[in-house]
Tab-separated table of C-alpha atoms in Angstrom:
chain	number	residue	atom	x	y	z
A	1	MET	CA	16.634	-37.544	-0.872
A	2	GLY	CA	20.337	-38.143	-0.192
A	3	LYS	CA	21.989	-37.958	3.220
A	4	LYS	CA	23.322	-34.431	2.600
A	5	GLU	CA	19.948	-33.040	1.535
A	6	LEU	CA	18.209	-34.848	4.384
A	7	THR	CA	20.606	-33.293	6.908
A	8	LYS	CA	20.107	-29.823	5.413
A	9	GLN	CA	16.344	-30.257	5.601
A	10	ARG	CA	16.561	-31.387	9.229
A	11	ILE	CA	18.603	-28.276	10.052
A	12	ILE	CA	16.009	-26.028	8.400
A	13	ASP	CA	13.059	-27.765	10.079
A	14	THR	CA	14.696	-27.570	13.507
A	15	ALA	CA	15.727	-23.937	13.029
A	16	ILE	CA	12.161	-23.013	12.043
A	17	LYS	CA	10.790	-24.719	15.144
A	18	LEU	CA	13.287	-23.088	17.523
A	19	ILE	CA	13.170	-19.600	15.992
A	20	SER	CA	9.378	-19.669	16.044
A	21	SER	CA	9.427	-20.618	19.739
A	22	HIS	CA	12.380	-18.573	21.043
A	23	GLY	CA	13.012	-15.863	18.438
A	24	PHE	CA	16.014	-15.431	16.172
A	25	ASN	CA	18.384	-13.846	18.702
A	26	ALA	CA	17.830	-16.559	21.312
A	27	THR	CA	18.246	-19.380	18.797
A	28	THR	CA	21.955	-20.062	18.404
A	29	THR	CA	23.587	-22.477	15.999
A	30	ALA	CA	24.793	-24.346	19.088
A	31	LEU	CA	21.181	-24.774	20.233
A	32	ILE	CA	20.120	-26.000	16.793
A	33	ALA	CA	23.022	-28.457	16.717
A	34	LYS	CA	22.197	-29.710	20.221
A	35	GLU	CA	18.550	-30.236	19.296
A	36	LEU	CA	19.628	-32.248	16.256
A	37	GLY	CA	22.427	-34.150	17.978
A	38	LEU	CA	24.878	-32.859	15.370
A	39	SER	CA	28.134	-30.969	15.427
A	40	GLU	CA	27.776	-27.198	15.081
A	41	ALA	CA	30.377	-27.446	12.308
A	42	ILE	CA	27.814	-29.264	10.146
A	43	ILE	CA	25.543	-26.206	10.235
A	44	PHE	CA	28.452	-23.926	9.316
A	45	LYS	CA	29.386	-26.278	6.485
A	46	TYR	CA	25.968	-26.098	4.847
A	47	TYR	CA	24.788	-22.587	5.753
A	48	GLY	CA	27.869	-20.594	6.747
A	49	ASP	CA	26.386	-18.704	9.696
A	50	LYS	CA	23.088	-18.000	11.421
A	51	GLN	CA	22.315	-14.931	9.292
A	52	ASN	CA	22.649	-16.975	6.123
A	53	LEU	CA	20.456	-19.674	7.663
A	54	LEU	CA	17.803	-17.033	8.402
A	55	ARG	CA	17.986	-15.751	4.820
A	56	HIS	CA	17.481	-19.299	3.585
A	57	ILE	CA	14.437	-19.743	5.833
A	58	GLY	CA	13.042	-16.390	4.705
A	59	LYS	CA	13.438	-17.349	1.061
A	60	LEU	CA	11.768	-20.669	1.784
A	61	ALA	CA	8.838	-18.865	3.393
A	62	ALA	CA	8.488	-16.349	0.572
A	63	ASP	CA	8.946	-18.819	-2.278
A	64	GLN	CA	7.235	-21.967	-1.077
A	65	ILE	CA	4.720	-20.860	1.520
A	66	PHE	CA	3.513	-17.442	0.406
A	67	GLU	CA	3.930	-17.667	-3.347
A	68	ASN	CA	3.817	-21.286	-4.494
A	69	ILE	CA	1.718	-22.881	-1.743
A	70	ALA	CA	-0.385	-19.968	-0.540
A	71	LEU	CA	-1.161	-17.322	-3.113
A	72	ILE	CA	-1.246	-19.181	-6.419
A	73	PRO	CA	-3.637	-21.923	-5.207
A	74	PHE	CA	-5.531	-19.275	-3.232
A	75	LEU	CA	-6.241	-17.268	-6.389
A	76	LYS	CA	-7.487	-20.469	-8.028
A	77	ASN	CA	-9.734	-21.125	-5.022
A	78	VAL	CA	-11.080	-17.579	-5.232
A	79	GLU	CA	-11.855	-18.078	-8.911
A	80	ALA	CA	-13.595	-21.385	-8.191
A	81	ALA	CA	-15.645	-19.904	-5.333
A	82	LYS	CA	-16.784	-16.766	-7.138
A	83	GLU	CA	-20.014	-18.469	-8.240
A	84	TYR	CA	-21.060	-18.952	-4.611
A	85	PRO	CA	-23.583	-16.586	-3.008
A	86	LEU	CA	-21.863	-13.668	-1.269
A	87	ARG	CA	-22.056	-15.126	2.237
A	88	GLU	CA	-20.706	-18.521	1.165
A	89	PHE	CA	-17.993	-16.854	-0.905
A	90	LEU	CA	-16.663	-14.835	2.039
A	91	ARG	CA	-17.023	-17.744	4.463
A	92	SER	CA	-15.093	-20.135	2.208
A	93	ILE	CA	-12.234	-17.644	1.840
A	94	ALA	CA	-12.046	-16.993	5.590
A	95	LEU	CA	-12.041	-20.682	6.534
A	96	GLU	CA	-9.465	-21.565	3.876
A	97	ARG	CA	-7.126	-18.793	5.048
A	98	LEU	CA	-7.511	-19.780	8.711
A	99	GLU	CA	-6.562	-23.338	7.827
A	100	PHE	CA	-3.563	-22.131	5.836
A	101	VAL	CA	-2.260	-19.947	8.678
A	102	GLU	CA	-2.690	-22.777	11.185
A	103	GLN	CA	-0.753	-25.219	9.001
A	104	ASN	CA	2.103	-22.794	8.265
A	105	PHE	CA	2.160	-20.601	11.345
A	106	GLU	CA	5.785	-21.220	12.319
A	107	LEU	CA	7.162	-19.996	8.991
A	108	ILE	CA	4.714	-17.100	8.815
A	109	LYS	CA	5.638	-15.998	12.331
A	110	ILE	CA	9.354	-16.067	11.541
A	111	LEU	CA	8.938	-14.012	8.385
A	112	MET	CA	6.583	-11.456	9.961
A	113	VAL	CA	8.667	-10.965	13.113
A	114	GLU	CA	12.201	-11.221	11.804
A	115	MET	CA	11.730	-9.005	8.753
A	116	GLN	CA	11.335	-6.113	11.211
A	117	TYR	CA	15.007	-6.575	12.082
A	118	SER	CA	16.423	-8.003	8.855
A	119	GLU	CA	16.675	-5.749	5.803
A	120	ASP	CA	17.259	-8.823	3.631
A	121	LEU	CA	14.004	-10.444	4.743
A	122	LEU	CA	12.092	-7.176	4.409
A	123	GLN	CA	13.269	-6.699	0.829
A	124	LEU	CA	12.474	-10.328	0.060
A	125	ALA	CA	8.940	-9.940	1.412
A	126	GLN	CA	8.395	-6.711	-0.514
A	127	LYS	CA	9.625	-8.280	-3.733
A	128	ARG	CA	8.017	-11.718	-3.564
A	129	VAL	CA	5.047	-11.471	-1.187
A	130	TYR	CA	3.376	-8.067	-1.046
A	131	ALA	CA	2.576	-7.773	-4.755
A	132	LYS	CA	0.976	-11.221	-4.760
A	133	ALA	CA	-1.014	-10.487	-1.607
A	134	TYR	CA	-2.255	-7.212	-3.104
A	135	GLU	CA	-3.266	-9.073	-6.259
A	136	ALA	CA	-5.226	-11.626	-4.225
A	137	ALA	CA	-7.019	-8.951	-2.186
A	138	GLY	CA	-7.845	-7.042	-5.364
A	139	ALA	CA	-9.357	-10.131	-6.981
A	140	ILE	CA	-11.583	-10.762	-3.957
A	141	GLN	CA	-12.643	-7.119	-3.804
A	142	GLN	CA	-13.665	-7.126	-7.480
A	143	ILE	CA	-15.803	-10.231	-6.986
A	144	PHE	CA	-17.292	-8.713	-3.833
A	145	ALA	CA	-18.255	-5.536	-5.723
A	146	ALA	CA	-19.796	-7.531	-8.576
A	147	LYS	CA	-21.837	-9.692	-6.205
A	148	THR	CA	-23.191	-6.831	-4.117
A	149	GLY	CA	-24.109	-4.521	-6.999
A	150	ILE	CA	-23.316	-1.466	-4.878
A	151	SER	CA	-21.019	1.373	-5.862
A	152	GLU	CA	-17.325	0.609	-6.185
A	153	GLN	CA	-16.464	3.014	-3.385
A	154	ARG	CA	-18.990	1.513	-0.961
A	155	ALA	CA	-17.941	-2.004	-1.922
A	156	ARG	CA	-14.298	-1.154	-1.228
A	157	VAL	CA	-15.099	0.270	2.209
A	158	ILE	CA	-17.332	-2.642	3.259
A	159	PHE	CA	-14.859	-5.197	1.917
A	160	ARG	CA	-12.104	-3.623	4.004
A	161	MET	CA	-14.353	-3.838	7.063
A	162	TRP	CA	-14.768	-7.558	6.439
A	163	LEU	CA	-11.035	-7.988	5.867
A	164	GLY	CA	-10.207	-6.075	9.052
A	165	ALA	CA	-12.625	-8.174	11.107
A	166	PHE	CA	-11.153	-11.372	9.681
A	167	LEU	CA	-7.570	-10.254	10.363
A	168	SER	CA	-8.607	-9.439	13.934
A	169	ILE	CA	-9.605	-13.084	14.407
A	170	VAL	CA	-6.285	-14.242	12.924
A	171	ILE	CA	-4.302	-11.948	15.239
A	172	GLN	CA	-6.241	-13.062	18.312
A	173	LYS	CA	-5.892	-16.765	17.562
A	174	PHE	CA	-2.346	-17.002	16.257
A	175	LEU	CA	-0.383	-13.996	17.522
A	176	LEU	CA	-2.083	-13.249	20.844
A	177	GLN	CA	-2.772	-16.960	21.431
A	178	VAL	CA	-6.354	-16.338	22.573
A	179	GLU	CA	-8.012	-19.653	23.412
A	180	PHE	CA	-11.293	-19.815	21.542
A	181	GLN	CA	-13.969	-22.242	22.662
A	182	PRO	CA	-15.137	-24.882	20.146
A	183	GLY	CA	-17.357	-23.218	17.575
A	184	GLU	CA	-16.542	-19.710	18.819
A	185	ILE	CA	-14.590	-18.680	15.715
A	186	ASP	CA	-17.350	-19.971	13.433
A	187	ALA	CA	-19.905	-18.004	15.439
A	188	GLU	CA	-17.774	-14.853	15.268
A	189	LEU	CA	-17.389	-15.257	11.507
A	190	GLU	CA	-21.160	-15.593	11.160
A	191	ASP	CA	-21.657	-12.393	13.183
A	192	VAL	CA	-19.244	-10.592	10.863
A	193	LEU	CA	-21.090	-11.912	7.808
A	194	ASP	CA	-24.414	-10.754	9.287
A	195	ALA	CA	-22.976	-7.261	9.690
A	196	ILE	CA	-21.550	-7.231	6.156
A	197	GLU	CA	-24.871	-8.307	4.640
A	198	SER	CA	-26.661	-5.573	6.600
A	199	LEU	CA	-24.220	-2.933	5.361
A	200	VAL	CA	-24.604	-4.110	1.764
A	201	GLU	CA	-28.389	-3.999	2.061
A	202	LEU	CA	-28.294	-0.484	3.513
A	203	SER	CA	-25.989	0.687	0.721
A	204	GLY	CA	-28.454	-0.232	-2.010
A	205	PRO	CA	-27.627	-0.922	-5.682
A	206	ALA	CA	-25.312	1.374	-7.614
A	207	ASP	CA	-26.768	3.667	-10.253
A	208	SER	CA	-25.326	4.125	-13.724
A	209	GLN	CA	-23.070	6.976	-12.554
A	210	GLY	CA	-21.457	4.774	-9.914
A	211	GLY	CA	-23.324	6.286	-6.967
A	212	ASN	CA	-26.053	4.755	-4.827
A	213	ARG	CA	-29.746	5.014	-5.416
A	214	PRO	CA	-31.692	6.746	-2.659
């Protein structure tokens, strides 16, 4: 990587760190330049202004994190894990996603927060992220329905319960910054899986018309 590209990457990395910590409005180009020990003019030279820098970061998040790094390998992992028993299948997905969020939280936070105020980022997320995320959730739901053998409607409802419980853990840990004790998240995931297995058992197998047997 040449000096120019290295400098541009340093600007992006520093901007991500500061925006994640302080928010977009509080992160000025002067603050980014000070953190880097560079002239503010260097940032203007490569990115024009702060809005353009934010668009670049948003595109980076959508392209590299959500699409290339997150969703494409995730779909492959889902395909590889579909032979697991139901409990192991759901556990492996939950743990893999928790690890992904932890490793990429700064970029995810920027995209999720700033797209509420930036029409450009919102459109980018709708175009590049949402369709892929919906595809991933649909693939998991289909495998879930096949593994449980219950009606499609019941499988959809129970799957969404599992997804909601998992997202609750993500929100607590990463957005609300709840401090979990060692092993507490694993224990909570196991409790959720216990509940899901109980609901599946109560639902019973689907009959040939797509309903549930009494």
